[in-house]
Amino acid sequence: MNHLGSVQQKVPCLFVTRVTEEPSAKRERQPFKVLATETISQKALEADIYNAIPTEKVDGTCCYITTYKGRPYLWARLDRKPNKQAEKRFKRFLYSADNSEGFTWNIEEDFRTVPECWIPAKEIEHCNGKPFPDENGHIPGWVPVEKNSKQYCWHTSVVDYEFELGLVLKPHTEETGLLEISPVPLSHFSEHTLELIGTNINANPYGLGSKKHPIHLLVPHGIFQIKNVPALNHTDILAWLDGCKEGKIEGIVWHCANGSLIKLHRHHLGLPWPIAHPNLISQPVVVDFSGDKYGYNFQPNTLFHYFSKLDGQRFNSLRDIIGDYDQIS
């Protein structure tokens, strides 16, 4: 499984964007939309976007694999955000007529505290040796997901720290158009990022599992490469996302040769998301879970135990996997 780029900073848009004064379809209570113009951004051009690898943008929450307590661990995204007073000042600055000189942050006093184990994302800017906020006033970062964490219980459901495994959704290695759910060593994704998707993440746009029987999976970033990619212009990409079966995705992320990532979301083009039948759930999926062959003894009532009992089974869609632990002993 080849790795592409990782999300370690805010990912810029393919096109130069403009702001319109109408309610956002993406974020509640945001009184404006951010839409793409027809001009490719300078950042995209500098990253050699025309030779980049286009991949499906999967809708979930970002995770990171790196060492903690001497072992590979799953880390959850946690951005350090400004406190109320600093946020008010920053918003006044953003909406002011003259904001050309930039906003002055006091890193020591303007931001909320984070856990001691918090680490900043690798590629964010630094000022005087300290992590510096992005254009939204946030400092992207990570916190380790402990085994019995209640706050990150959906994260913990996709890792088995005893066997150092992650529960991964990826393309089947041999059959084109087939998805595969399998356990993969966490060390395989060391220093890389993945997307956590499922029942209780981002309103579950893929319709996985149910409230009674939730299902969550890890998707390595860049794993779903787009084969029939449209030309890099506003018109062709809009037509592809709006009218092509393969285009029924949240967006596109281009992985550039220099490690940069460039993205385009459906909302940038005025298209809705979520949609009724996204491409990810239109593909069959097989469970390749050979845990018993390696002596794994997964805990009952876990996703790992559940899928290990489904080893070899094939489903028409991810939505056909019900996640009922009680029916499998």
Short mmCIF file of C-alpha atoms in Angstrom, two decimals:
data_model
loop_
_atom_site.label_atom_id
_atom_site.label_comp_id
_atom_site.label_asym_id
_atom_site.label_seq_id
_atom_site.Cartn_x
_atom_site.Cartn_y
_atom_site.Cartn_z
CA MET A 1 0.00 0.00 0.00
CA ASN A 2 1.74 3.15 -1.21
CA HIS A 3 1.40 6.31 0.86
CA LEU A 4 0.80 9.75 -0.59
CA GLY A 5 0.77 13.10 1.22
CA SER A 6 -0.47 13.69 4.77
CA VAL A 7 -2.69 16.41 6.21
CA GLN A 8 -0.44 18.44 8.52
CA GLN A 9 -1.79 21.92 7.81
CA LYS A 10 -4.83 23.61 6.29
CA VAL A 11 -5.17 22.36 2.70
CA PRO A 12 -5.58 25.19 0.15
CA CYS A 13 -8.20 25.23 -2.61
CA LEU A 14 -7.38 24.48 -6.25
CA PHE A 15 -8.97 27.74 -7.35
CA VAL A 16 -8.77 31.27 -6.05
CA THR A 17 -11.88 31.69 -3.89
CA ARG A 18 -14.36 34.51 -3.38
CA VAL A 19 -16.80 35.18 -0.55
CA THR A 20 -20.51 35.74 -1.17
CA GLU A 21 -22.90 37.13 1.44
CA GLU A 22 -25.33 34.23 1.66
CA PRO A 23 -25.68 31.44 4.25
CA SER A 24 -23.17 28.62 3.94
CA ALA A 25 -24.47 25.22 2.88
CA LYS A 26 -21.47 23.59 4.55
CA ARG A 27 -21.36 25.22 7.99
CA GLU A 28 -24.36 26.12 10.12
CA ARG A 29 -24.55 29.73 11.31
CA GLN A 30 -21.91 30.82 8.81
CA PRO A 31 -23.47 33.83 7.04
CA PHE A 32 -21.33 33.57 3.90
CA LYS A 33 -20.24 31.10 1.23
CA VAL A 34 -16.72 30.50 -0.05
CA LEU A 35 -16.93 29.77 -3.77
CA ALA A 36 -14.30 28.97 -6.37
CA THR A 37 -13.48 31.36 -9.18
CA GLU A 38 -12.18 30.05 -12.50
CA THR A 39 -8.57 30.99 -11.69
CA ILE A 40 -6.18 28.28 -10.49
CA SER A 41 -4.43 29.43 -7.31
CA GLN A 42 -0.75 30.34 -7.18
CA LYS A 43 -0.17 27.69 -4.49
CA ALA A 44 -1.55 25.01 -6.80
CA LEU A 45 0.62 26.16 -9.69
CA GLU A 46 3.74 26.27 -7.50
CA ALA A 47 3.00 22.70 -6.38
CA ASP A 48 2.92 21.53 -10.03
CA ILE A 49 -0.78 20.71 -9.89
CA TYR A 50 -0.87 19.52 -13.51
CA ASN A 51 1.32 16.54 -12.59
CA ALA A 52 -0.36 15.79 -9.25
CA ILE A 53 -2.27 12.61 -8.35
CA PRO A 54 -6.04 13.23 -7.94
CA THR A 55 -7.78 11.29 -5.17
CA GLU A 56 -11.21 11.15 -3.60
CA LYS A 57 -11.79 13.46 -0.64
CA VAL A 58 -13.47 11.25 1.95
CA ASP A 59 -15.83 12.87 4.46
CA GLY A 60 -14.86 12.10 8.05
CA THR A 61 -12.51 13.38 10.72
CA CYS A 62 -8.76 13.49 10.31
CA CYS A 63 -6.47 11.17 12.31
CA TYR A 64 -2.73 10.67 12.53
CA ILE A 65 -0.50 7.71 13.36
CA THR A 66 2.68 8.38 15.29
CA THR A 67 4.52 7.04 18.32
CA TYR A 68 3.21 7.52 21.86
CA LYS A 69 4.54 5.72 24.92
CA GLY A 70 6.96 3.93 22.63
CA ARG A 71 4.23 2.36 20.48
CA PRO A 72 2.29 3.31 17.33
CA TYR A 73 -0.83 5.23 18.36
CA LEU A 74 -3.86 6.78 16.74
CA TRP A 75 -4.04 10.55 17.31
CA ALA A 76 -7.20 12.63 16.98
CA ARG A 77 -7.28 16.08 15.41
CA LEU A 78 -7.50 18.84 18.01
CA ASP A 79 -6.97 22.41 16.89
CA ARG A 80 -5.88 24.95 19.47
CA LYS A 81 -8.41 27.77 19.21
CA PRO A 82 -8.45 31.35 20.49
CA ASN A 83 -10.22 32.20 23.73
CA LYS A 84 -13.40 34.30 23.63
CA GLN A 85 -11.68 37.66 23.94
CA ALA A 86 -9.13 36.92 21.22
CA GLU A 87 -11.79 35.43 18.96
CA LYS A 88 -13.86 38.63 19.21
CA ARG A 89 -10.83 40.74 18.29
CA PHE A 90 -10.00 38.42 15.39
CA LYS A 91 -13.55 38.53 14.00
CA ARG A 92 -13.61 42.33 14.23
CA PHE A 93 -10.36 42.33 12.28
CA LEU A 94 -11.72 39.97 9.61
CA TYR A 95 -14.82 42.07 9.02
CA SER A 96 -13.07 45.44 9.18
CA ALA A 97 -12.59 47.49 6.04
CA ASP A 98 -8.84 47.86 6.53
CA ASN A 99 -7.19 44.57 7.48
CA SER A 100 -4.22 44.79 5.16
CA GLU A 101 -1.59 44.94 7.91
CA GLY A 102 -2.43 41.56 9.39
CA PHE A 103 -3.61 40.48 12.82
CA THR A 104 -1.28 40.40 15.83
CA TRP A 105 -1.54 37.28 17.97
CA ASN A 106 -0.22 36.82 21.49
CA ILE A 107 0.44 33.08 21.46
CA GLU A 108 0.88 32.94 25.24
CA GLU A 109 -2.40 34.66 26.15
CA ASP A 110 -4.81 34.42 23.20
CA PHE A 111 -5.34 30.67 23.02
CA ARG A 112 -7.20 28.08 25.04
CA THR A 113 -5.20 25.50 26.91
CA VAL A 114 -4.72 22.05 25.42
CA PRO A 115 -3.69 18.75 27.05
CA GLU A 116 0.01 18.37 27.84
CA CYS A 117 0.23 15.52 25.32
CA TRP A 118 -1.00 17.79 22.49
CA ILE A 119 1.40 18.27 19.58
CA PRO A 120 1.13 20.80 16.73
CA ALA A 121 0.70 19.58 13.17
CA LYS A 122 4.06 19.18 11.46
CA GLU A 123 3.76 21.65 8.61
CA ILE A 124 2.15 24.66 10.27
CA GLU A 125 3.97 27.98 10.45
CA HIS A 126 6.08 28.92 13.46
CA CYS A 127 6.92 32.36 14.82
CA ASN A 128 9.77 32.80 17.31
CA GLY A 129 9.88 29.04 17.64
CA LYS A 130 6.20 28.70 18.56
CA PRO A 131 3.30 27.28 16.50
CA PHE A 132 1.46 30.07 14.70
CA PRO A 133 -2.28 30.09 13.85
CA ASP A 134 -3.55 29.65 10.30
CA GLU A 135 -5.82 32.06 8.41
CA ASN A 136 -8.81 30.87 10.47
CA GLY A 137 -7.08 31.65 13.75
CA HIS A 138 -6.56 27.98 14.66
CA ILE A 139 -3.38 26.04 15.40
CA PRO A 140 -3.92 22.54 13.95
CA GLY A 141 -2.68 19.72 16.15
CA TRP A 142 -3.17 16.24 17.56
CA VAL A 143 -3.86 14.38 20.82
CA PRO A 144 -3.28 10.65 21.39
CA VAL A 145 -6.38 8.46 21.63
CA GLU A 146 -6.17 6.41 24.82
CA LYS A 147 -7.65 2.92 24.88
CA ASN A 148 -10.61 3.69 27.15
CA SER A 149 -11.22 7.27 26.07
CA LYS A 150 -14.88 8.29 26.30
CA GLN A 151 -14.36 11.51 24.36
CA TYR A 152 -12.83 9.60 21.45
CA CYS A 153 -14.78 6.35 21.77
CA TRP A 154 -15.40 6.10 18.01
CA HIS A 155 -11.69 6.50 17.38
CA THR A 156 -10.91 3.71 19.84
CA SER A 157 -13.33 1.37 18.07
CA VAL A 158 -11.07 1.23 14.99
CA VAL A 159 -7.81 0.44 16.79
CA ASP A 160 -6.67 -2.58 18.76
CA TYR A 161 -3.66 -1.51 20.80
CA GLU A 162 -2.99 -5.03 22.09
CA PHE A 163 -2.24 -6.22 18.56
CA GLU A 164 -1.37 -2.72 17.25
CA LEU A 165 -3.91 -2.90 14.43
CA GLY A 166 -6.19 -0.45 12.66
CA LEU A 167 -9.52 -1.32 11.01
CA VAL A 168 -9.01 -0.10 7.45
CA LEU A 169 -11.17 0.42 4.38
CA LYS A 170 -9.23 0.40 1.11
CA PRO A 171 -9.43 -0.79 -2.50
CA HIS A 172 -9.07 -4.54 -2.96
CA THR A 173 -5.53 -5.40 -3.96
CA GLU A 174 -6.53 -7.61 -6.91
CA GLU A 175 -10.09 -6.88 -8.04
CA THR A 176 -10.82 -3.44 -9.52
CA GLY A 177 -14.01 -1.82 -8.24
CA LEU A 178 -14.06 -3.89 -5.05
CA LEU A 179 -13.51 -2.46 -1.57
CA GLU A 180 -11.86 -4.34 1.27
CA ILE A 181 -12.14 -4.11 5.06
CA SER A 182 -9.13 -5.58 6.82
CA PRO A 183 -6.87 -5.18 9.86
CA VAL A 184 -3.60 -3.41 9.08
CA PRO A 185 -0.66 -2.86 11.46
CA LEU A 186 -0.66 0.71 12.77
CA SER A 187 3.07 0.87 12.12
CA HIS A 188 2.29 0.63 8.41
CA PHE A 189 0.84 4.15 8.60
CA SER A 190 3.51 5.67 10.81
CA GLU A 191 3.69 9.46 10.29
CA HIS A 192 0.72 9.38 7.92
CA THR A 193 -2.85 10.59 8.21
CA LEU A 194 -6.16 8.82 7.70
CA GLU A 195 -9.85 9.70 7.73
CA LEU A 196 -12.18 8.20 10.33
CA ILE A 197 -15.63 7.64 8.80
CA GLY A 198 -18.77 6.04 10.13
CA THR A 199 -22.04 6.19 12.00
CA ASN A 200 -21.19 8.94 14.46
CA ILE A 201 -18.84 11.04 12.34
CA ASN A 202 -19.93 14.15 10.39
CA ALA A 203 -23.59 13.08 10.28
CA ASN A 204 -22.62 9.80 8.57
CA PRO A 205 -22.81 10.84 4.88
CA TYR A 206 -22.14 7.25 3.75
CA GLY A 207 -24.92 5.72 5.86
CA LEU A 208 -22.70 3.22 7.69
CA GLY A 209 -24.13 1.10 10.51
CA SER A 210 -26.89 2.38 12.78
CA LYS A 211 -27.33 4.09 16.13
CA LYS A 212 -27.79 0.69 17.78
CA HIS A 213 -24.94 -0.93 15.85
CA PRO A 214 -22.41 1.76 14.85
CA ILE A 215 -19.68 1.02 12.32
CA HIS A 216 -16.50 3.08 11.92
CA LEU A 217 -13.52 2.59 9.64
CA LEU A 218 -10.17 4.22 8.88
CA VAL A 219 -9.46 5.35 5.32
CA PRO A 220 -5.82 6.20 4.48
CA HIS A 221 -5.52 9.58 2.80
CA GLY A 222 -4.99 9.29 -0.94
CA ILE A 223 -5.99 5.63 -1.08
CA PHE A 224 -8.85 6.13 -3.58
CA GLN A 225 -7.15 7.47 -6.68
CA ILE A 226 -9.38 8.93 -9.40
CA LYS A 227 -8.86 7.19 -12.74
CA ASN A 228 -10.93 9.28 -15.15
CA VAL A 229 -10.11 12.71 -13.82
CA PRO A 230 -11.55 15.78 -15.56
CA ALA A 231 -9.38 18.52 -17.03
CA LEU A 232 -8.16 21.12 -14.56
CA ASN A 233 -10.70 23.80 -15.29
CA HIS A 234 -13.83 25.01 -13.50
CA THR A 235 -16.31 23.91 -16.18
CA ASP A 236 -15.06 20.35 -16.65
CA ILE A 237 -14.66 19.64 -12.93
CA LEU A 238 -18.14 21.00 -12.20
CA ALA A 239 -19.66 18.81 -14.93
CA TRP A 240 -17.74 15.76 -13.67
CA LEU A 241 -18.80 16.19 -10.04
CA ASP A 242 -22.39 16.96 -11.00
CA GLY A 243 -23.01 14.36 -13.67
CA CYS A 244 -20.55 11.48 -13.46
CA LYS A 245 -20.94 8.35 -11.29
CA GLU A 246 -17.29 8.51 -10.21
CA GLY A 247 -17.84 12.19 -9.41
CA LYS A 248 -20.36 11.46 -6.64
CA ILE A 249 -17.79 12.29 -3.99
CA GLU A 250 -17.27 15.05 -1.42
CA GLY A 251 -14.42 16.52 -3.41
CA ILE A 252 -10.96 15.99 -4.87
CA VAL A 253 -7.57 16.13 -3.17
CA TRP A 254 -4.50 16.39 -5.40
CA HIS A 255 -1.28 14.92 -4.02
CA CYS A 256 1.64 16.85 -5.46
CA ALA A 257 5.20 15.63 -6.00
CA ASN A 258 6.60 18.07 -3.42
CA GLY A 259 4.30 16.66 -0.72
CA SER A 260 1.76 19.48 -0.95
CA LEU A 261 -1.97 18.80 -0.97
CA ILE A 262 -4.52 20.82 -2.94
CA LYS A 263 -8.27 20.32 -2.55
CA LEU A 264 -11.60 21.17 -4.11
CA HIS A 265 -14.88 20.61 -2.26
CA ARG A 266 -18.27 20.30 -3.96
CA HIS A 267 -19.39 23.34 -1.97
CA HIS A 268 -16.67 25.41 -3.66
CA LEU A 269 -18.63 24.88 -6.89
CA GLY A 270 -22.06 25.43 -5.36
CA LEU A 271 -22.88 21.71 -5.39
CA PRO A 272 -24.62 20.01 -2.45
CA TRP A 273 -23.10 17.55 0.00
CA PRO A 274 -24.01 15.08 1.38
CA ILE A 275 -25.79 13.37 -1.52
CA ALA A 276 -28.10 10.35 -1.62
CA HIS A 277 -25.85 7.81 -3.30
CA PRO A 278 -22.14 8.65 -2.97
CA ASN A 279 -19.69 6.65 -5.03
CA LEU A 280 -18.14 4.97 -1.99
CA ILE A 281 -21.30 3.04 -1.15
CA SER A 282 -22.02 2.05 -4.76
CA GLN A 283 -19.14 -0.44 -4.74
CA PRO A 284 -19.16 -4.01 -3.38
CA VAL A 285 -16.99 -4.75 -0.36
CA VAL A 286 -15.30 -7.89 0.96
CA VAL A 287 -14.07 -8.57 4.48
CA ASP A 288 -10.51 -9.89 4.46
CA PHE A 289 -9.95 -10.56 8.12
CA SER A 290 -7.45 -13.33 8.67
CA GLY A 291 -7.04 -12.66 12.39
CA ASP A 292 -7.35 -16.27 13.49
CA LYS A 293 -4.49 -17.30 11.22
CA TYR A 294 -2.16 -15.12 13.27
CA GLY A 295 -3.51 -16.10 16.65
CA TYR A 296 -5.44 -12.89 17.32
CA ASN A 297 -8.01 -13.22 20.06
CA PHE A 298 -10.10 -10.09 19.70
CA GLN A 299 -12.25 -8.84 22.56
CA PRO A 300 -15.97 -9.71 22.19
CA ASN A 301 -18.39 -6.90 21.30
CA THR A 302 -15.77 -5.03 19.30
CA LEU A 303 -15.63 -4.22 15.60
CA PHE A 304 -12.49 -6.32 15.29
CA HIS A 305 -14.25 -9.38 16.71
CA TYR A 306 -17.32 -8.72 14.57
CA PHE A 307 -15.41 -8.42 11.30
CA SER A 308 -13.15 -11.36 12.10
CA LYS A 309 -16.28 -13.52 12.10
CA LEU A 310 -17.26 -12.12 8.69
CA ASP A 311 -13.93 -13.04 7.11
CA GLY A 312 -14.40 -13.79 3.42
CA GLN A 313 -17.96 -12.47 3.21
CA ARG A 314 -18.88 -10.11 0.40
CA PHE A 315 -21.51 -7.35 0.49
CA ASN A 316 -23.08 -5.32 -2.31
CA SER A 317 -22.45 -2.10 -0.41
CA LEU A 318 -20.96 -0.80 2.83
CA ARG A 319 -24.54 0.02 3.84
CA ASP A 320 -25.39 -3.70 3.82
CA ILE A 321 -23.07 -4.36 6.76
CA ILE A 322 -25.34 -4.08 9.78
CA GLY A 323 -22.75 -4.30 12.57
CA ASP A 324 -24.93 -6.46 14.84
CA TYR A 325 -22.45 -7.91 17.34
CA ASP A 326 -25.17 -9.93 19.06
CA GLN A 327 -25.80 -12.12 16.02
CA ILE A 328 -22.18 -13.22 15.83
CA SER A 329 -20.61 -15.20 18.63
#
